[in-house]
Short mmCIF file of C-alpha atoms in Angstrom, two decimals:
data_model
loop_
_atom_site.label_atom_id
_atom_site.label_comp_id
_atom_site.label_asym_id
_atom_site.label_seq_id
_atom_site.Cartn_x
_atom_site.Cartn_y
_atom_site.Cartn_z
CA UNK A 1 -56.43 -101.36 2.64
CA UNK A 2 -53.10 -100.31 1.17
CA UNK A 3 -54.01 -96.82 0.00
CA UNK A 4 -50.49 -96.08 -1.24
CA UNK A 5 -50.59 -99.09 -3.57
CA UNK A 6 -54.06 -98.14 -4.76
CA UNK A 7 -52.98 -94.57 -5.51
CA UNK A 8 -49.90 -95.78 -7.35
CA UNK A 9 -52.01 -98.14 -9.43
CA UNK A 10 -54.94 -95.95 -10.47
CA UNK A 11 -53.93 -92.40 -9.48
CA UNK A 12 -55.04 -89.91 -6.85
CA UNK A 13 -58.14 -88.53 -8.57
CA UNK A 14 -59.62 -91.94 -9.47
CA UNK A 15 -58.91 -93.08 -5.90
CA UNK A 16 -60.81 -90.10 -4.54
CA UNK A 17 -63.74 -90.89 -6.85
CA UNK A 18 -63.61 -94.56 -5.81
CA UNK A 19 -63.75 -93.55 -2.14
CA UNK A 20 -66.74 -91.35 -2.93
CA UNK A 21 -68.39 -94.30 -4.67
CA UNK A 22 -67.85 -96.56 -1.66
CA UNK A 23 -69.21 -93.93 0.72
CA UNK A 24 -72.21 -93.35 -1.53
CA UNK A 25 -73.05 -97.05 -1.80
CA UNK A 26 -73.01 -97.46 1.99
CA UNK A 27 -75.24 -94.40 2.38
CA UNK A 28 -77.59 -95.44 -0.44
CA UNK A 29 -78.23 -98.91 0.95
CA UNK A 30 -78.63 -97.72 4.53
CA UNK A 31 -80.81 -94.71 3.70
CA UNK A 32 -83.14 -96.71 1.46
CA UNK A 33 -83.68 -99.50 3.97
CA UNK A 34 -84.02 -97.22 7.01
CA UNK A 35 -86.25 -94.59 5.31
CA UNK A 36 -83.94 -91.95 6.75
CA UNK A 37 -85.08 -88.38 5.96
CA UNK A 38 -84.78 -85.11 7.84
CA UNK A 39 -87.95 -83.82 6.20
CA UNK A 40 -89.93 -86.78 7.57
CA UNK A 41 -88.56 -86.22 11.08
CA UNK A 42 -89.29 -82.47 10.95
CA UNK A 43 -92.88 -82.97 9.78
CA UNK A 44 -93.50 -85.61 12.43
CA UNK A 45 -92.09 -83.35 15.15
CA UNK A 46 -94.05 -80.33 13.87
CA UNK A 47 -97.25 -82.31 14.24
CA UNK A 48 -96.52 -83.03 17.89
CA UNK A 49 -95.22 -86.58 17.50
CA UNK A 50 -92.02 -88.30 18.57
CA UNK A 51 -92.30 -91.50 16.59
CA UNK A 52 -90.20 -93.62 14.25
CA UNK A 53 -89.04 -90.84 11.87
CA UNK A 54 -87.58 -88.77 14.71
CA UNK A 55 -86.05 -91.87 16.28
CA UNK A 56 -84.36 -92.89 13.01
CA UNK A 57 -82.97 -89.40 12.47
CA UNK A 58 -81.62 -89.16 16.02
CA UNK A 59 -80.02 -92.59 15.74
CA UNK A 60 -78.35 -91.66 12.46
CA UNK A 61 -77.08 -88.37 13.86
CA UNK A 62 -75.80 -89.92 17.07
CA UNK A 63 -74.09 -92.79 15.24
CA UNK A 64 -72.19 -90.32 13.06
CA UNK A 65 -71.11 -88.33 16.12
CA UNK A 66 -70.00 -91.43 18.04
CA UNK A 67 -67.99 -92.91 15.15
CA UNK A 68 -66.32 -89.64 14.15
CA UNK A 69 -65.57 -88.40 17.66
CA UNK A 70 -64.33 -91.84 18.70
CA UNK A 71 -62.05 -92.06 15.67
CA UNK A 72 -60.64 -88.62 16.45
CA UNK A 73 -59.92 -89.59 20.06
CA UNK A 74 -58.06 -92.68 18.82
CA UNK A 75 -56.04 -90.60 16.37
CA UNK A 76 -57.49 -92.39 13.34
CA UNK A 77 -58.74 -89.19 11.72
CA UNK A 78 -58.16 -85.47 12.12
CA UNK A 79 -60.82 -83.19 10.67
CA UNK A 80 -59.37 -79.90 11.90
CA UNK A 81 -58.27 -79.23 8.32
CA UNK A 82 -61.47 -80.50 6.73
CA UNK A 83 -62.92 -78.21 4.07
CA UNK A 84 -65.82 -77.30 6.36
CA UNK A 85 -63.50 -76.28 9.21
CA UNK A 86 -60.48 -74.81 7.43
CA UNK A 87 -62.32 -71.86 5.83
CA UNK A 88 -64.52 -69.14 7.34
CA UNK A 89 -68.10 -70.22 7.92
CA UNK A 90 -71.09 -68.01 7.30
CA UNK A 91 -73.51 -67.43 10.15
CA UNK A 92 -75.82 -65.43 7.88
CA UNK A 93 -75.65 -68.16 5.25
CA UNK A 94 -76.46 -70.80 7.84
CA UNK A 95 -79.55 -68.90 9.01
CA UNK A 96 -80.95 -67.77 5.66
CA UNK A 97 -79.90 -70.84 3.73
CA UNK A 98 -81.02 -73.19 6.47
CA UNK A 99 -84.49 -71.65 6.61
CA UNK A 100 -84.80 -71.81 2.82
CA UNK A 101 -83.61 -75.40 2.67
CA UNK A 102 -85.97 -76.47 5.46
CA UNK A 103 -88.98 -74.89 3.78
CA UNK A 104 -87.93 -76.34 0.44
CA UNK A 105 -87.56 -79.91 1.64
CA UNK A 106 -91.13 -79.88 2.99
CA UNK A 107 -92.46 -78.54 -0.31
CA UNK A 108 -90.41 -81.06 -2.30
CA UNK A 109 -91.38 -83.92 0.01
CA UNK A 110 -87.81 -84.85 0.78
CA UNK A 111 -84.38 -83.41 1.45
CA UNK A 112 -81.80 -83.58 -1.33
CA UNK A 113 -80.33 -86.86 -0.08
CA UNK A 114 -83.75 -88.47 0.18
CA UNK A 115 -84.68 -87.28 -3.33
CA UNK A 116 -81.57 -88.95 -4.70
CA UNK A 117 -82.40 -92.21 -2.94
CA UNK A 118 -86.01 -92.15 -4.16
CA UNK A 119 -85.00 -91.27 -7.72
CA UNK A 120 -82.89 -94.42 -7.88
CA UNK A 121 -85.94 -96.53 -6.99
CA UNK A 122 -88.09 -95.19 -9.84
CA UNK A 123 -89.66 -92.10 -8.27
CA UNK A 124 -89.97 -89.74 -11.23
CA UNK A 125 -91.06 -86.87 -8.95
CA UNK A 126 -87.67 -87.08 -7.28
CA UNK A 127 -85.87 -87.24 -10.62
CA UNK A 128 -87.43 -83.94 -11.70
CA UNK A 129 -86.90 -82.32 -8.31
CA UNK A 130 -83.33 -83.59 -8.12
CA UNK A 131 -82.43 -82.16 -11.52
CA UNK A 132 -83.87 -78.76 -10.58
CA UNK A 133 -81.99 -78.92 -7.28
CA UNK A 134 -78.69 -79.65 -9.06
CA UNK A 135 -79.17 -76.91 -11.67
CA UNK A 136 -80.02 -74.25 -9.09
CA UNK A 137 -77.13 -75.39 -6.89
CA UNK A 138 -74.76 -74.97 -9.85
CA UNK A 139 -76.22 -71.54 -10.62
CA UNK A 140 -75.63 -70.62 -6.98
CA UNK A 141 -72.06 -71.89 -7.09
CA UNK A 142 -70.73 -70.33 -10.29
CA UNK A 143 -73.73 -69.01 -12.22
CA UNK A 144 -76.11 -66.09 -12.13
CA UNK A 145 -77.11 -66.66 -8.50
CA UNK A 146 -73.51 -66.75 -7.25
CA UNK A 147 -73.24 -62.97 -6.58
CA UNK A 148 -76.39 -63.04 -4.46
CA UNK A 149 -75.14 -66.08 -2.55
CA UNK A 150 -71.76 -64.42 -1.95
CA UNK A 151 -73.40 -61.23 -0.70
CA UNK A 152 -75.72 -63.03 1.70
CA UNK A 153 -72.96 -65.30 2.96
CA UNK A 154 -70.67 -62.31 3.56
CA UNK A 155 -73.10 -60.49 5.84
CA UNK A 156 -71.84 -62.33 8.91
CA UNK A 157 -68.93 -64.74 8.92
CA UNK A 158 -67.01 -66.58 11.61
CA UNK A 159 -64.01 -64.87 13.17
CA UNK A 160 -60.40 -65.97 12.84
CA UNK A 161 -60.53 -67.11 9.23
CA UNK A 162 -61.93 -70.54 10.17
CA UNK A 163 -65.22 -72.13 11.09
CA UNK A 164 -66.02 -72.47 14.76
CA UNK A 165 -65.60 -75.77 16.62
CA UNK A 166 -68.42 -75.71 19.16
CA UNK A 167 -66.65 -78.02 21.60
CA UNK A 168 -63.58 -75.81 21.63
CA UNK A 169 -65.61 -72.60 21.78
CA UNK A 170 -67.49 -73.86 24.84
CA UNK A 171 -64.23 -75.06 26.48
CA UNK A 172 -65.59 -78.56 26.91
CA UNK A 173 -63.16 -81.31 27.96
CA UNK A 174 -61.84 -83.97 25.61
CA UNK A 175 -64.39 -86.68 24.99
CA UNK A 176 -67.39 -84.36 25.33
CA UNK A 177 -68.39 -84.93 21.72
CA UNK A 178 -68.44 -88.69 22.24
CA UNK A 179 -70.52 -88.28 25.41
CA UNK A 180 -73.03 -86.10 23.55
CA UNK A 181 -73.26 -88.70 20.79
CA UNK A 182 -73.81 -91.56 23.24
CA UNK A 183 -76.48 -89.61 25.15
CA UNK A 184 -78.32 -88.86 21.90
CA UNK A 185 -78.07 -92.53 20.93
CA UNK A 186 -79.69 -93.55 24.21
CA UNK A 187 -82.56 -91.15 23.54
CA UNK A 188 -82.94 -92.54 20.03
CA UNK A 189 -82.98 -96.12 21.26
CA UNK A 190 -85.62 -95.29 23.89
CA UNK A 191 -87.81 -93.70 21.22
CA UNK A 192 -87.21 -96.72 19.03
CA UNK A 193 -88.31 -99.04 21.84
CA UNK A 194 -91.47 -97.06 22.44
CA UNK A 195 -92.33 -97.12 18.74
CA UNK A 196 -91.39 -100.79 18.29
CA UNK A 197 -88.89 -100.16 15.52
CA UNK A 198 -87.35 -103.41 14.30
CA UNK A 199 -83.69 -104.26 14.73
CA UNK A 200 -83.08 -104.30 10.98
CA UNK A 201 -84.23 -100.71 10.52
CA UNK A 202 -82.14 -99.60 13.49
CA UNK A 203 -79.04 -101.22 12.00
CA UNK A 204 -79.57 -99.48 8.67
CA UNK A 205 -80.30 -96.14 10.38
CA UNK A 206 -76.96 -96.51 12.14
CA UNK A 207 -75.46 -97.33 8.75
CA UNK A 208 -76.32 -93.87 7.46
CA UNK A 209 -74.33 -92.30 10.28
CA UNK A 210 -71.54 -94.80 9.73
CA UNK A 211 -71.38 -93.72 6.06
CA UNK A 212 -70.51 -90.20 7.17
CA UNK A 213 -67.65 -91.57 9.27
CA UNK A 214 -66.48 -93.66 6.30
CA UNK A 215 -66.30 -90.53 4.15
CA UNK A 216 -64.26 -88.64 6.71
CA UNK A 217 -61.91 -91.57 7.27
CA UNK A 218 -61.28 -92.33 3.59
CA UNK A 219 -60.63 -88.75 2.52
CA UNK A 220 -58.40 -88.16 5.53
CA UNK A 221 -56.39 -91.30 4.76
CA UNK A 222 -56.00 -90.21 1.13
CA UNK A 223 -54.88 -86.73 2.18
CA UNK A 224 -52.02 -88.28 4.13
CA UNK A 225 -50.51 -90.06 1.12
CA UNK A 226 -51.51 -87.91 -1.86
CA UNK A 227 -48.95 -85.67 -3.52
CA UNK A 228 -51.54 -83.05 -4.47
CA UNK A 229 -53.76 -81.48 -1.76
CA UNK A 230 -56.90 -83.53 -1.09
CA UNK A 231 -60.04 -82.12 0.49
CA UNK A 232 -61.03 -83.87 3.72
CA UNK A 233 -64.78 -84.20 3.37
CA UNK A 234 -67.73 -86.53 3.75
CA UNK A 235 -71.39 -86.87 2.84
CA UNK A 236 -73.14 -83.84 1.41
CA UNK A 237 -75.25 -83.45 -1.71
CA UNK A 238 -75.47 -79.79 -2.64
CA UNK A 239 -71.98 -79.31 -4.05
CA UNK A 240 -71.63 -82.92 -5.27
CA UNK A 241 -74.93 -82.76 -7.16
CA UNK A 242 -73.80 -79.60 -8.95
CA UNK A 243 -70.33 -81.02 -9.61
CA UNK A 244 -71.69 -84.32 -10.90
CA UNK A 245 -74.03 -82.50 -13.24
CA UNK A 246 -71.14 -80.49 -14.65
CA UNK A 247 -68.94 -83.59 -14.90
CA UNK A 248 -71.35 -85.07 -17.42
CA UNK A 249 -71.79 -81.75 -19.26
CA UNK A 250 -68.18 -80.57 -19.36
CA UNK A 251 -65.47 -82.92 -20.63
CA UNK A 252 -62.77 -80.89 -18.85
CA UNK A 253 -64.15 -81.77 -15.40
CA UNK A 254 -61.92 -83.93 -13.22
CA UNK A 255 -62.60 -86.94 -11.05
CA UNK A 256 -62.93 -86.29 -7.32
CA UNK A 257 -64.73 -87.60 -4.24
CA UNK A 258 -67.94 -85.76 -5.18
CA UNK A 259 -68.10 -87.38 -8.61
CA UNK A 260 -68.11 -90.86 -7.12
CA UNK A 261 -70.49 -90.03 -4.27
CA UNK A 262 -73.68 -89.35 -6.21
CA UNK A 263 -73.47 -92.42 -8.51
CA UNK A 264 -72.63 -94.50 -5.43
CA UNK A 265 -75.85 -93.43 -3.72
CA UNK A 266 -77.83 -94.29 -6.85
CA UNK A 267 -76.22 -97.73 -7.10
CA UNK A 268 -76.68 -98.47 -3.40
CA UNK A 269 -80.30 -97.36 -3.14
CA UNK A 270 -81.24 -99.08 -6.42
CA UNK A 271 -79.70 -102.34 -5.24
CA UNK A 272 -81.41 -102.10 -1.85
CA UNK A 273 -84.80 -101.34 -3.41
CA UNK A 274 -84.39 -104.17 -5.92
CA UNK A 275 -83.47 -106.59 -3.14
CA UNK A 276 -86.51 -105.48 -1.13
CA UNK A 277 -88.90 -105.59 -4.09
CA UNK A 278 -89.57 -101.86 -3.85
CA UNK A 279 -88.68 -100.70 -7.37
CA UNK A 280 -91.62 -98.95 -9.00
CA UNK A 281 -92.33 -95.89 -11.11
CA UNK A 282 -94.14 -93.02 -9.39
CA UNK A 283 -95.14 -89.64 -10.80
CA UNK A 284 -96.82 -86.42 -9.76
CA UNK A 285 -100.44 -86.69 -8.59
CA UNK A 286 -101.43 -83.28 -9.93
CA UNK A 287 -100.31 -79.72 -10.72
CA UNK A 288 -100.08 -78.54 -7.10
CA UNK A 289 -97.67 -81.24 -5.90
CA UNK A 290 -95.59 -80.70 -9.04
CA UNK A 291 -95.44 -76.93 -8.49
CA UNK A 292 -94.55 -77.37 -4.83
CA UNK A 293 -91.83 -79.88 -5.66
CA UNK A 294 -90.24 -77.61 -8.27
CA UNK A 295 -90.30 -74.56 -5.97
CA UNK A 296 -89.02 -76.63 -3.07
CA UNK A 297 -86.16 -78.07 -5.12
CA UNK A 298 -85.10 -74.58 -6.18
CA UNK A 299 -85.20 -73.36 -2.57
CA UNK A 300 -83.05 -76.31 -1.50
CA UNK A 301 -80.57 -75.74 -4.31
CA UNK A 302 -79.91 -72.13 -3.39
CA UNK A 303 -80.43 -72.58 0.35
CA UNK A 304 -78.13 -75.59 0.57
CA UNK A 305 -75.34 -73.84 -1.29
CA UNK A 306 -75.76 -70.71 0.87
CA UNK A 307 -75.84 -72.74 4.09
CA UNK A 308 -72.66 -74.59 3.16
CA UNK A 309 -74.37 -77.96 2.83
CA UNK A 310 -77.64 -79.84 2.74
CA UNK A 311 -79.49 -81.70 5.48
CA UNK A 312 -76.88 -84.47 5.26
CA UNK A 313 -73.84 -82.22 4.81
CA UNK A 314 -74.74 -80.01 7.76
CA UNK A 315 -76.97 -82.28 9.79
CA UNK A 316 -74.86 -85.44 9.74
CA UNK A 317 -71.35 -84.77 8.40
CA UNK A 318 -70.96 -81.23 9.76
CA UNK A 319 -72.78 -82.07 12.96
CA UNK A 320 -70.46 -84.99 13.64
CA UNK A 321 -67.41 -82.69 13.73
CA UNK A 322 -69.27 -79.96 15.68
CA UNK A 323 -68.83 -77.27 13.04
CA UNK A 324 -70.58 -74.19 14.39
CA UNK A 325 -72.29 -73.08 11.20
CA UNK A 326 -73.40 -76.66 10.48
CA UNK A 327 -75.26 -76.89 13.79
CA UNK A 328 -76.85 -73.48 13.24
CA UNK A 329 -77.87 -74.40 9.69
CA UNK A 330 -79.37 -77.68 10.93
CA UNK A 331 -81.36 -75.84 13.60
CA UNK A 332 -82.68 -73.40 10.99
CA UNK A 333 -83.61 -76.28 8.69
CA UNK A 334 -85.80 -77.67 11.44
CA UNK A 335 -87.37 -74.24 12.00
CA UNK A 336 -87.92 -73.63 8.28
CA UNK A 337 -89.37 -77.09 7.75
CA UNK A 338 -91.75 -76.84 10.70
CA UNK A 339 -92.86 -73.36 9.65
CA UNK A 340 -93.63 -74.57 6.13
CA UNK A 341 -95.60 -77.54 7.43
CA UNK A 342 -97.63 -75.18 9.63
CA UNK A 343 -98.12 -72.83 6.66
CA UNK A 344 -99.52 -75.78 4.71
CA UNK A 345 -101.91 -76.36 7.57
CA UNK A 346 -100.33 -79.68 8.45
CA UNK A 347 -101.88 -80.99 5.27
CA UNK A 348 -98.60 -81.80 3.58
CA UNK A 349 -97.84 -85.31 2.42
CA UNK A 350 -97.36 -88.03 5.05
CA UNK A 351 -94.00 -88.08 6.77
CA UNK A 352 -93.02 -91.46 5.30
CA UNK A 353 -92.81 -90.27 1.67
#
């Protein structure tokens, strides 16, 4: 791909949006076909099982780590100046926001990325939850909830004016990230073998992790040729959901990677569901599930913005570059999700939803 020619033809901002669209389509197709969802894996694990949901999540995570770390070793990308790494991270935000997001995704029956995928296939529950998530995320970014988010995030931040790279902080040798990714992939494949997961689902689960690497690679490549500064970023849905909402509400908003990402996921997941004959309208079964979904979406909106990213942004994109606060936020999402499932008495909805 001749990025210089593309930029000269359509401009830097449209190119960024196009790259977001491509990344989103890859994620949407892969996530829909693999049934990837952190919430499903957390609920399964909380109930004492290590079955297909955990295996799919581990394979996605490990694939992202392997692709991104391998690309860095080959000099194809450099994420040291990525938005997640170039600014101070918030340890307090990762803990508090991660716990809130984890509890919220169990109540809402899906993390923010999963809700977006389901909404594109006709799930009206996810449409409602997704809109609430986006509104609360925007309120947490620039609205009434922003002061509270800033205060909580400022309680404990990383030293040195940057986020922490865990590999560097632990003085691990070059290639350690790739080794960790490969070891996790082996564990995922063993779990997949034990649970008889088909090859097709494994390929699409790997595709979700590959989508994160695509995002990093495309934005890095654009940053090398663009005249104006370009954020090096990848998959995440807290900020992009808020930004996409404002793009359609405010005519002064500009095109960027985020604006292409969300529509790309919708297009990809819709196409995959249509191809698989899985398009169908679904609604709330009663007042309790609706209340839980609305509360959960609000918790994810604020928690994701406070934590610096959602289950995808921290758990896949941030995890793949070993950002310290991303790993802490991901750990807290697991804890918050498991605690909420226990609080519900393990009577929450099945893990596959």
